[in-house]
XYZ file of N, CA and C in Angstrom:
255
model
N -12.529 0.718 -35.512
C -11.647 -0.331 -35.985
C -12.514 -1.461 -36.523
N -12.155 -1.932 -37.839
C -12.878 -3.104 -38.463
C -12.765 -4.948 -37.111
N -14.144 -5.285 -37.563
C -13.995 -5.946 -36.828
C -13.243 -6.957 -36.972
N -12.553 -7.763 -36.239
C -11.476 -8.890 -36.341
C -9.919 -8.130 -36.685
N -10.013 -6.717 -37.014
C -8.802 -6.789 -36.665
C -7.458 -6.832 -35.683
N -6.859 -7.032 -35.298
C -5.414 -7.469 -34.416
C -5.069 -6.608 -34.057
N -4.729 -6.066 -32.437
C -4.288 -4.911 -31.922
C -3.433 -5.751 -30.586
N -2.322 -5.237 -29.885
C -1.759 -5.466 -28.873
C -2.634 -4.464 -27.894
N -2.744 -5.692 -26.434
C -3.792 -5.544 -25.659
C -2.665 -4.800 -24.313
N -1.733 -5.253 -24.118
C -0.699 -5.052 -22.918
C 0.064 -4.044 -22.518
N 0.351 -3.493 -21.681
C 1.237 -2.551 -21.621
C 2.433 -2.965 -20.232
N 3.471 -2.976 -20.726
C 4.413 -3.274 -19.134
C 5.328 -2.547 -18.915
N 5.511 -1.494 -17.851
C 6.541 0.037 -18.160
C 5.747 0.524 -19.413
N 7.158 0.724 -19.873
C 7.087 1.451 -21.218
C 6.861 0.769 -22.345
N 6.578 -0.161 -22.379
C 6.640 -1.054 -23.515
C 5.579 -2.136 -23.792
N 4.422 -1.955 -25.153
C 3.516 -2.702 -25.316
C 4.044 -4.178 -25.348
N 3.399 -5.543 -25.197
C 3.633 -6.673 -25.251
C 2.401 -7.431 -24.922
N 2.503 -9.129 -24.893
C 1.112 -9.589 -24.517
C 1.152 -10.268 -26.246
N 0.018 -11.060 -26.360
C -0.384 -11.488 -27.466
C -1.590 -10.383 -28.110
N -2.003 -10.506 -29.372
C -2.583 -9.706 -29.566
C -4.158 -10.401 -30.137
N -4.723 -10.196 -29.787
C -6.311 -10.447 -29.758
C -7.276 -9.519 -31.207
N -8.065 -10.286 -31.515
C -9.600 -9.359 -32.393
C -10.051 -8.698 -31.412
N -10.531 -8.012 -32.198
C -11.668 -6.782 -31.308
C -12.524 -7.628 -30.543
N -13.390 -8.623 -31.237
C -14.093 -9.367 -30.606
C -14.171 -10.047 -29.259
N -12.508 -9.770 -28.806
C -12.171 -10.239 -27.859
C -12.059 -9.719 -26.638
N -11.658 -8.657 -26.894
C -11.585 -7.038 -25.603
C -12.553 -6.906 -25.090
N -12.333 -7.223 -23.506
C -13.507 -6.339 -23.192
C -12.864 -4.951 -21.759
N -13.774 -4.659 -21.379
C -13.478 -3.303 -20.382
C -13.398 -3.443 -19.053
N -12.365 -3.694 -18.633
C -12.268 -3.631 -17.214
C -11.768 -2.283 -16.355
N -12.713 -2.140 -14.981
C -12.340 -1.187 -14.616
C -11.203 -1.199 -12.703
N -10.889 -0.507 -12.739
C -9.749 -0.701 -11.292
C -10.197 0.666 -10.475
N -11.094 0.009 -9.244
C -11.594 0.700 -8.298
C -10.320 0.499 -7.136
N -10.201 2.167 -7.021
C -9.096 2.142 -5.383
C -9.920 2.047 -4.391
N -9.586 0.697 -3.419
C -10.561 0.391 -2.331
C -9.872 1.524 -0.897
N -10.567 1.648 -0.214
C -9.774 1.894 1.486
C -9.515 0.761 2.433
N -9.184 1.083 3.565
C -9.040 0.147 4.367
C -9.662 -0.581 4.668
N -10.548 -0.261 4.695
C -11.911 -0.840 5.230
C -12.835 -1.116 3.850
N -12.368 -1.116 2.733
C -13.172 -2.160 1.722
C -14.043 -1.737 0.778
N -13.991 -0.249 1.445
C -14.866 0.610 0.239
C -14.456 1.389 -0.862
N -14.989 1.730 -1.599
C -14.162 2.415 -2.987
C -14.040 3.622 -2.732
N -12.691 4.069 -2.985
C -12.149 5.389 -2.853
C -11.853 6.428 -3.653
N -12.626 5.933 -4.838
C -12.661 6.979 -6.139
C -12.949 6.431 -7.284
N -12.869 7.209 -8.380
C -13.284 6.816 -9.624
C -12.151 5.740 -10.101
N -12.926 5.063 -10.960
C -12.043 3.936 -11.756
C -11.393 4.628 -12.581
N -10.127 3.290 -12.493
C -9.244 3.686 -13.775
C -10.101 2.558 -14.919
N -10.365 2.772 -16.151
C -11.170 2.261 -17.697
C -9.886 2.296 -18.497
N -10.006 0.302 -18.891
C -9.167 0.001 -19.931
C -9.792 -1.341 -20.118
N -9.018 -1.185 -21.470
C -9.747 -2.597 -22.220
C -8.542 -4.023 -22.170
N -8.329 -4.757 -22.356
C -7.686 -6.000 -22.222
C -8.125 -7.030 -23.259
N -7.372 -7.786 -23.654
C -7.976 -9.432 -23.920
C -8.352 -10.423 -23.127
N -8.054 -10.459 -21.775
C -8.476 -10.866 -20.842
C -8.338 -10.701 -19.827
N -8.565 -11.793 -18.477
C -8.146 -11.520 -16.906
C -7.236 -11.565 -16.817
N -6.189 -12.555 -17.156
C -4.636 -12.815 -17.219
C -3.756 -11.134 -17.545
N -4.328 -10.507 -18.653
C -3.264 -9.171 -18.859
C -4.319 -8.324 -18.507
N -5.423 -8.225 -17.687
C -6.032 -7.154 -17.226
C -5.653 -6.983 -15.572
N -5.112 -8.037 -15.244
C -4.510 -8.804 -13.611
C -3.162 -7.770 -14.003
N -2.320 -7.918 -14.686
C -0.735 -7.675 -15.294
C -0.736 -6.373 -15.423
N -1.879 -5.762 -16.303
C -1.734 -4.637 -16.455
C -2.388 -3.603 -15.060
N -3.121 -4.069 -14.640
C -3.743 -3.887 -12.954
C -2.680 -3.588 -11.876
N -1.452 -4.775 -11.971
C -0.391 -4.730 -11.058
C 0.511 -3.171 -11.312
N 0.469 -2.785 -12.921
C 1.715 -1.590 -12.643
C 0.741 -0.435 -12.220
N -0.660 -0.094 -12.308
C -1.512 1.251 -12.072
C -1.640 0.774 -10.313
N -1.702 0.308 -9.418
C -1.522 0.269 -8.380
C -1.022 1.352 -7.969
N -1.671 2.353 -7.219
C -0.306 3.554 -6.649
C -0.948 4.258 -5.366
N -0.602 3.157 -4.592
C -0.760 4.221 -3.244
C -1.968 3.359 -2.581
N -2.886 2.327 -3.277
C -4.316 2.050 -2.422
C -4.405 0.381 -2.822
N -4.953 0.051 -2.120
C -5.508 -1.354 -2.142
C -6.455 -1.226 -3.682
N -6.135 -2.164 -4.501
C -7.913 -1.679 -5.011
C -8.791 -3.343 -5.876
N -9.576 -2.841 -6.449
C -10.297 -4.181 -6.820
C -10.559 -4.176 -8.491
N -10.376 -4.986 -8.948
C -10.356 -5.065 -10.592
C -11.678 -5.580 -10.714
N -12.745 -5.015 -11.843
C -13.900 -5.735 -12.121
C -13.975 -5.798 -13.366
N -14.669 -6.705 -13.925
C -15.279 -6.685 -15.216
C -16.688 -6.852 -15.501
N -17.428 -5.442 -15.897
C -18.511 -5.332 -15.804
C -19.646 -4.985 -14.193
N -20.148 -6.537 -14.056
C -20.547 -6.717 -12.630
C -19.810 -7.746 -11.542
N -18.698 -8.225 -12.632
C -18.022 -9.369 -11.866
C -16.808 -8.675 -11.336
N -16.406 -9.704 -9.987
C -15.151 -9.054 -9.285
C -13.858 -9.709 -10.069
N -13.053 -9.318 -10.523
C -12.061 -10.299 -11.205
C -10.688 -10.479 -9.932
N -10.260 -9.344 -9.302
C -9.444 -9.739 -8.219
C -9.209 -8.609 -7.426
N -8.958 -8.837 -5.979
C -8.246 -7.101 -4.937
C -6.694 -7.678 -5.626
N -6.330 -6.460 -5.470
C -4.948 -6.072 -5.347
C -4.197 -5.446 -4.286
N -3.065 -6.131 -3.447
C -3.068 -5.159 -2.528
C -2.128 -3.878 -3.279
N -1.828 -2.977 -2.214
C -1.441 -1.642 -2.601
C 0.742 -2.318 -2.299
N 0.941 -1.496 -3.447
C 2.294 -1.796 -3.553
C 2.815 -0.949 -2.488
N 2.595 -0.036 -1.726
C 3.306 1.078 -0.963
C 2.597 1.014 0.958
N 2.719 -0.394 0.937
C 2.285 -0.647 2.656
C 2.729 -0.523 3.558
């Protein structure tokens, strides 16, 4: 994709939304399922975002079944708890 062009970053259900950002702007966050005890319980889910705000949003609906922790890169961006406690 050329750079600077405009893509919708969001997904909620079924339906894209969110503002839409340049490429320049996306970056890759990944969603580690933690355990009880704080450790990671499998491979990440990999997606891109415009930021923390709809990478938090879009974080909340992949939740399924585990606690887990959103990062970006080497940074922690937030835990999530598990919707099914």
């Amino acid at each position: 994709m050329e750079p600077g062009r405009q893509i919708a970053v969001m997904m909620i259900g079924n339906h894209w939304t969110g503002r839409t950002v340049t490429m320049a702007q996306i970056a890759e966050y990944q969603l580690y399922p933690v355990d009880k005890a704080g450790h990671v319980d499998g491979p990440p889910k990999v997606f891109s975002c415009g930021n923390d705000e709809a990478a938090i949003n879009l974080a909340r609906y992949l939740v399924d079944g585990h606690d887990v922790e959103l990062w970006q890169l080497d940074r922690l961006v937030t835990r999530l708890p598990s919707t099914h406690h």
